[in-house]
Amino acid sequence: MAKQYQTLGEFIIDNQADFPYSSGELSRLINSIRLAAKVVNHEVNKAGLVDIIGAYGETNIQGEDQQKLDVYANQKFIQTLTNREIVCGIASEENDDFITISGCNNDHKNKYVVLMDPLDGSSNIDVNVSVGTIFSVYRRVTPIGTPVTKEDFLQPGNKQVAAGYIIYGTSTMLVYTTGHGVNGFTLNPALGSWYLSHPDMKFPENGRIYSINEGNYVHFPEGVKKYIKYCQEEDDDRPYTSRYIGSMVSDIHRNMIKGGIFIYPKSSKAFNGKLRLLYECNPMAYIIEQAGGKASDGYSRIMDIQPTELHQRAPFFAGSKKMVEKAEEFMRKFQ
Ligand code: AHM
Ligand code: MG
């Protein structure tokens, strides 16, 4: 039960019983994430002040330039997650392969794997626009006591035990779910504490915002083109409003509060779209569904896709249930 002025620490303790497995473990895991988030937030906040913006000079597996803050955030999250005896493996957008964490006795006894995008929307850093961190947590499927394998990471989204995002925006928020609704905490930077500011977040069933990179219009499938035209038509509550930040975390966070749909479809240039299934689409889909929204690839549920690759991409249609259903209707009709 949400209480006024509750801190994240108090909230975790009060809600430990909600976690289906060992409650102490989840607390330690969320604790390490909240700590890394504070450290990264501190660095993101002074991005314009010190010489930390700009390209790092290397490219990641997707061939994209890595920004210095991407690398920094990646290191901080890996460090803090490694220090607690709870995570046995980490997969990150910034690492070609997954990382094995053996535990201090080198016994591979830890039970959870974390998949993350340490700094999503990082092209926005240089222009002082909100960025985010996304994380997804699974229980390992290989036997405890053995090193993690790819199988532990290639689980469908419906097997997630926790997921969340951090948004480094006008204020910094941590929003997460363990399968019992979605709660949002805002960081008080003076005190360094997270306070429950958005208890039991709900995606409005319908909305009036559509978020899509319309610059790619000519490359979109017919169903998406027709849906965009539908959003722009005059009728009842339409035309809708177009809002696209280019940071998925921020776009979806806004739509969750105001009601809307976020689409990153496949296109004639990118057959599976751009966003990564395991550490971008799945965790956001878990949060969205837990808040009463819907997330699909245009035809079926994102969280039911069986992954085959760590960095695989998926088309993403996510947000207010009625809007996603309408977009799917167009996808089916104009296949
Ligand atoms: P990134 O992980 O390399 O930052 O890319 C993901 C981001 C999303 O946050 C955002 O929705 C999308 O890329 C924007 O892409 P585009 O510029 O093609 O619209
Ligand atoms: Mg990303």
Coordinates of C-alpha atoms and ligand atoms in Angstrom, one line a residue:
M1 CA 0.0 0.0 0.0
A2 CA 1.5 3.3 -1.1
K3 CA 2.1 5.9 1.7
Q4 CA 2.7 9.6 1.4
Y5 CA 6.4 10.6 1.5
Q6 CA 7.5 7.0 1.4
T7 CA 11.1 6.5 0.2
L8 CA 12.1 3.8 -2.2
G9 CA 13.9 2.0 0.6
E10 CA 10.8 1.9 2.8
F11 CA 8.6 0.9 -0.2
I12 CA 10.9 -2.0 -1.0
I13 CA 10.7 -3.3 2.5
D14 CA 6.9 -2.8 2.8
N15 CA 6.4 -4.7 -0.5
Q16 CA 8.9 -7.5 -0.1
A17 CA 6.2 -10.1 0.2
D18 CA 5.0 -9.3 -3.4
F19 CA 8.1 -10.8 -4.9
P20 CA 7.5 -14.5 -5.7
Y21 CA 11.0 -15.6 -4.9
S22 CA 13.4 -14.5 -2.2
S23 CA 12.4 -11.0 -1.1
G24 CA 15.8 -10.0 0.2
E25 CA 17.4 -10.7 -3.2
L26 CA 15.1 -8.4 -5.0
S27 CA 15.7 -5.6 -2.5
R28 CA 19.4 -5.9 -3.0
L29 CA 19.0 -5.9 -6.7
I30 CA 16.8 -2.8 -6.8
N31 CA 19.1 -1.2 -4.3
S32 CA 22.1 -1.6 -6.5
I33 CA 20.1 -0.1 -9.5
R34 CA 19.0 2.9 -7.5
L35 CA 22.5 3.5 -6.4
A36 CA 24.0 3.3 -9.9
A37 CA 21.1 5.5 -11.1
K38 CA 22.1 8.2 -8.7
V39 CA 25.7 8.1 -9.7
V40 CA 24.8 8.2 -13.4
N41 CA 22.3 11.0 -12.8
H42 CA 25.1 13.0 -11.2
E43 CA 27.3 12.6 -14.2
V44 CA 24.5 13.2 -16.8
N45 CA 23.5 16.4 -15.0
K46 CA 26.9 18.0 -15.5
A47 CA 27.3 16.8 -19.1
G48 CA 27.6 20.3 -20.4
L49 CA 30.1 21.4 -17.7
V50 CA 33.0 19.0 -18.2
D51 CA 34.6 17.4 -21.1
I52 CA 32.5 14.3 -21.1
I53 CA 30.2 14.8 -24.0
G54 CA 31.1 13.7 -27.5
A55 CA 31.9 10.4 -29.1
Y56 CA 34.1 7.9 -27.2
G57 CA 35.8 6.9 -30.4
E58 CA 34.6 3.3 -30.5
T59 CA 31.5 1.7 -32.0
N60 CA 29.3 -0.9 -30.4
I61 CA 28.2 -4.1 -32.0
Q62 CA 25.4 -2.3 -33.8
G63 CA 28.0 -0.1 -35.5
E64 CA 26.8 3.0 -33.6
D65 CA 29.1 5.6 -32.1
Q66 CA 29.4 5.1 -28.4
Q67 CA 29.2 8.3 -26.4
K68 CA 31.4 8.8 -23.3
L69 CA 28.4 8.8 -21.0
D70 CA 27.1 5.5 -22.6
V71 CA 30.4 3.9 -21.5
Y72 CA 30.3 5.5 -18.1
A73 CA 26.7 4.5 -17.4
N74 CA 27.5 0.9 -18.6
Q75 CA 30.5 0.7 -16.3
K76 CA 28.6 2.0 -13.3
F77 CA 25.6 -0.3 -13.7
I78 CA 27.9 -3.3 -14.2
Q79 CA 30.0 -2.4 -11.2
T80 CA 27.1 -1.9 -8.8
L81 CA 25.3 -5.1 -10.0
T82 CA 28.5 -7.1 -9.7
N83 CA 29.2 -6.0 -6.2
R84 CA 26.0 -7.5 -4.8
E85 CA 26.0 -11.3 -4.6
I86 CA 22.8 -11.6 -6.6
V87 CA 23.4 -11.3 -10.3
C88 CA 25.1 -14.1 -12.2
G89 CA 25.1 -12.4 -15.6
I90 CA 24.6 -9.1 -17.4
A91 CA 23.8 -8.3 -21.0
S92 CA 24.0 -4.8 -22.2
E93 CA 23.5 -2.8 -25.3
E94 CA 27.1 -1.6 -25.0
N95 CA 28.6 -5.1 -24.8
D96 CA 28.9 -7.5 -27.7
D97 CA 28.4 -10.5 -25.5
F98 CA 27.0 -11.2 -22.1
I99 CA 29.1 -10.9 -19.0
T100 CA 29.5 -13.8 -16.5
I101 CA 29.6 -12.9 -12.8
S102 CA 30.8 -15.7 -10.7
G103 CA 30.3 -14.4 -7.2
C104 CA 33.1 -13.9 -4.6
N105 CA 33.6 -17.6 -4.0
N106 CA 33.6 -18.2 -7.8
D107 CA 30.7 -20.5 -7.2
H108 CA 28.1 -19.2 -9.7
K109 CA 25.4 -19.3 -7.0
N110 CA 23.7 -16.1 -7.9
K111 CA 20.2 -16.5 -9.4
Y112 CA 19.4 -13.5 -11.6
V113 CA 20.4 -12.1 -14.9
V114 CA 20.0 -8.4 -15.8
L115 CA 19.7 -7.1 -19.3
M116 CA 20.0 -3.4 -19.8
D117 CA 20.3 -0.4 -22.0
P118 CA 22.5 1.8 -19.7
L119 CA 21.8 5.0 -21.6
D120 CA 19.0 5.0 -24.0
G121 CA 18.5 7.9 -26.4
S122 CA 22.2 8.9 -26.0
S123 CA 22.3 10.9 -29.2
N124 CA 20.2 13.4 -27.1
I125 CA 22.9 14.0 -24.5
D126 CA 24.8 16.6 -26.5
V127 CA 21.7 18.7 -26.9
N128 CA 20.5 18.5 -23.2
V129 CA 17.4 16.4 -23.9
S130 CA 16.2 13.6 -21.5
V131 CA 17.8 10.2 -21.7
G132 CA 17.1 7.0 -19.8
T133 CA 18.2 3.7 -18.5
I134 CA 16.2 0.5 -19.1
F135 CA 16.6 -2.8 -17.2
S136 CA 15.0 -6.2 -17.3
V137 CA 15.5 -9.0 -14.7
Y138 CA 15.1 -12.8 -15.2
R139 CA 15.7 -15.8 -13.0
R140 CA 18.4 -17.9 -14.6
V141 CA 17.2 -21.2 -16.3
T142 CA 20.5 -23.1 -16.2
P143 CA 21.5 -24.9 -12.9
I144 CA 22.8 -22.8 -10.0
G145 CA 26.5 -23.5 -9.5
T146 CA 27.3 -23.5 -13.3
P147 CA 28.3 -20.4 -15.3
V148 CA 25.5 -18.6 -17.1
T149 CA 24.8 -19.4 -20.8
K150 CA 23.0 -17.5 -23.6
E151 CA 19.9 -19.5 -22.7
D152 CA 19.6 -17.6 -19.5
F153 CA 19.3 -14.4 -21.5
L154 CA 17.2 -15.6 -24.4
Q155 CA 14.0 -15.8 -22.4
P156 CA 10.7 -14.4 -23.6
G157 CA 9.5 -11.1 -21.9
N158 CA 6.7 -13.0 -20.2
K159 CA 9.3 -14.6 -17.9
Q160 CA 10.6 -11.3 -16.6
V161 CA 10.5 -11.0 -12.8
A162 CA 11.2 -7.3 -12.7
A163 CA 11.7 -4.4 -15.1
G164 CA 12.1 -0.7 -14.9
Y165 CA 13.5 2.5 -16.3
I166 CA 15.2 5.6 -15.0
I167 CA 14.5 8.9 -16.8
Y168 CA 17.1 11.6 -16.5
G169 CA 14.7 14.4 -17.3
T170 CA 13.7 17.7 -15.7
S171 CA 13.6 15.6 -12.6
T172 CA 15.1 12.1 -12.3
M173 CA 12.6 9.3 -11.8
L174 CA 12.9 5.5 -11.3
V175 CA 9.8 3.6 -12.4
Y176 CA 9.7 -0.2 -11.9
T177 CA 7.5 -3.2 -11.6
T178 CA 7.8 -6.7 -10.1
G179 CA 4.5 -7.8 -11.5
H180 CA 2.3 -6.0 -9.0
G181 CA 1.6 -2.7 -10.8
V182 CA 4.0 0.1 -11.6
N183 CA 5.3 2.7 -9.1
G184 CA 7.4 5.8 -9.9
F185 CA 9.9 7.4 -7.5
T186 CA 11.4 10.9 -8.0
L187 CA 14.9 11.7 -6.8
N188 CA 15.4 14.5 -4.4
P189 CA 18.9 15.5 -5.5
A190 CA 19.6 17.5 -2.3
L191 CA 18.9 14.5 -0.1
G192 CA 19.9 11.8 -2.5
S193 CA 16.7 9.9 -1.7
W194 CA 14.0 8.6 -4.0
Y195 CA 10.4 9.4 -3.0
L196 CA 7.2 7.6 -4.2
S197 CA 5.7 10.4 -6.4
H198 CA 3.7 8.3 -8.8
P199 CA 2.0 5.4 -7.0
D200 CA 0.2 2.7 -9.0
M201 CA 0.8 4.3 -12.4
K202 CA -1.9 3.5 -15.0
F203 CA -1.8 3.9 -18.8
P204 CA -4.9 5.7 -19.9
E205 CA -7.0 3.2 -21.9
N206 CA -7.2 5.7 -24.8
G207 CA -5.2 8.8 -25.7
R208 CA -4.5 11.6 -28.1
I209 CA -0.8 11.5 -28.6
Y210 CA 1.1 9.6 -31.3
S211 CA 4.8 9.3 -31.2
I212 CA 6.7 8.1 -34.3
N213 CA 9.6 9.3 -36.4
E214 CA 7.6 10.6 -39.3
G215 CA 10.8 11.4 -41.2
N216 CA 10.9 7.7 -42.1
Y217 CA 7.3 7.9 -43.5
V218 CA 8.2 6.8 -47.1
H219 CA 9.9 3.6 -45.7
F220 CA 7.0 2.6 -43.4
P221 CA 4.7 -0.4 -44.1
E222 CA 1.3 0.5 -45.6
G223 CA -0.5 -0.2 -42.3
V224 CA 1.6 2.4 -40.4
K225 CA 1.2 5.0 -43.2
K226 CA -2.6 4.5 -43.1
Y227 CA -2.6 4.7 -39.2
I228 CA -0.7 8.0 -39.3
K229 CA -3.2 9.4 -41.7
Y230 CA -6.0 8.2 -39.4
C231 CA -4.3 10.0 -36.5
Q232 CA -4.3 13.2 -38.6
E233 CA -7.9 13.0 -39.8
E234 CA -10.5 15.3 -38.4
D235 CA -13.2 13.3 -36.5
D236 CA -14.4 13.2 -32.8
D237 CA -11.2 13.6 -30.8
R238 CA -8.9 13.6 -33.8
P239 CA -6.6 14.9 -35.2
Y240 CA -4.3 13.6 -32.5
T241 CA -1.2 15.5 -31.3
S242 CA 2.2 14.4 -32.5
R243 CA 5.1 14.2 -30.0
Y244 CA 8.4 12.6 -30.6
I245 CA 11.4 13.2 -28.4
G246 CA 13.7 10.5 -29.8
S247 CA 14.3 9.0 -26.3
M248 CA 11.9 6.1 -26.0
V249 CA 11.9 6.2 -22.2
S250 CA 10.8 9.8 -22.2
D251 CA 8.3 9.3 -25.0
I252 CA 6.7 6.3 -23.3
H253 CA 6.8 7.9 -19.9
R254 CA 4.9 11.0 -21.2
N255 CA 2.4 8.8 -23.0
M256 CA 1.8 6.7 -19.8
I257 CA 0.9 9.8 -18.0
K258 CA -1.1 11.5 -20.7
G259 CA -2.4 8.7 -22.9
G260 CA -0.8 7.9 -26.2
I261 CA 0.9 5.4 -28.6
F262 CA 4.6 5.0 -29.3
I263 CA 5.5 3.3 -32.6
Y264 CA 8.9 2.3 -34.0
P265 CA 7.9 0.1 -36.9
K266 CA 9.8 -2.0 -39.3
S267 CA 10.6 -0.2 -42.5
S268 CA 12.0 -0.9 -46.0
K269 CA 15.4 0.1 -44.6
A270 CA 15.3 -1.7 -41.2
F271 CA 13.3 -5.0 -41.5
N272 CA 12.9 -5.5 -37.8
G273 CA 12.8 -1.8 -36.8
K274 CA 15.5 -0.3 -34.6
L275 CA 14.7 -1.1 -31.0
R276 CA 16.2 -4.1 -29.3
L277 CA 13.8 -6.7 -28.1
L278 CA 15.6 -7.9 -24.9
Y279 CA 16.6 -4.7 -23.2
E280 CA 14.4 -2.0 -24.8
C281 CA 11.1 -3.5 -25.9
N282 CA 10.5 -6.3 -23.3
P283 CA 11.1 -4.3 -20.1
M284 CA 9.1 -1.3 -21.5
A285 CA 6.3 -3.8 -22.5
Y286 CA 6.3 -5.4 -19.0
I287 CA 5.8 -1.9 -17.4
I288 CA 3.2 -0.9 -20.0
E289 CA 1.2 -4.1 -19.5
Q290 CA 1.5 -3.8 -15.7
A291 CA 0.1 -0.3 -16.0
G292 CA -2.9 -1.5 -18.1
G293 CA -1.5 -0.7 -21.6
K294 CA -0.5 -2.9 -24.5
A295 CA 2.7 -3.6 -26.3
S296 CA 3.0 -5.5 -29.6
D297 CA 5.1 -5.9 -32.7
G298 CA 2.1 -4.7 -34.8
Y299 CA 0.5 -8.1 -34.8
S300 CA 1.1 -10.0 -31.6
R301 CA 2.3 -9.6 -28.0
I302 CA 5.9 -8.4 -27.7
M303 CA 6.5 -10.4 -24.5
D304 CA 5.6 -13.7 -26.2
I305 CA 8.4 -13.5 -28.8
Q306 CA 11.0 -16.2 -28.3
P307 CA 14.3 -14.5 -28.7
T308 CA 17.1 -16.0 -30.7
E309 CA 19.8 -13.3 -30.5
L310 CA 21.0 -11.1 -27.7
H311 CA 20.8 -7.9 -29.7
Q312 CA 17.9 -8.8 -31.9
R313 CA 15.5 -6.0 -32.9
A314 CA 11.7 -5.9 -33.0
P315 CA 9.1 -3.5 -34.4
F316 CA 7.4 -1.9 -31.4
F317 CA 3.8 -0.6 -31.0
A318 CA 3.2 0.4 -27.4
G319 CA 0.9 2.5 -25.2
S320 CA -2.8 3.1 -24.5
K321 CA -4.6 -0.2 -25.1
K322 CA -7.2 1.2 -27.5
M323 CA -4.7 3.0 -29.6
V324 CA -2.4 0.0 -30.0
E325 CA -5.4 -2.1 -30.9
K326 CA -6.4 0.4 -33.6
A327 CA -2.9 0.5 -35.0
E328 CA -2.9 -3.3 -35.1
E329 CA -6.2 -3.2 -37.0
F330 CA -4.5 -1.1 -39.7
M331 CA -1.5 -3.4 -39.8
R332 CA -3.7 -6.5 -40.4
K333 CA -5.9 -4.7 -43.0
F334 CA -3.0 -3.3 -45.1
Q335 CA -0.5 -6.2 -44.8
Ligands
AHM1 P1 19.8 4.1 -28.7 O1 19.7 2.9 -27.8 O2 21.0 3.9 -29.6 O3 19.8 5.4 -28.0 O4 18.6 4.1 -29.7 C1 17.3 4.0 -29.2 C2 16.6 5.3 -29.4 C3 15.2 5.3 -28.7 O5 15.3 5.8 -27.4 C4 14.4 6.2 -29.6 O6 13.1 5.9 -29.5 C5 15.0 5.9 -31.0 O7 16.3 5.4 -30.7 C6 15.0 7.0 -31.9 O8 15.5 6.6 -33.1 P2 15.3 7.5 -34.4 O9 16.2 8.7 -34.3 O10 15.6 6.6 -35.6 O11 13.9 8.0 -34.4
MG2 MG 18.8 2.1 -26.6

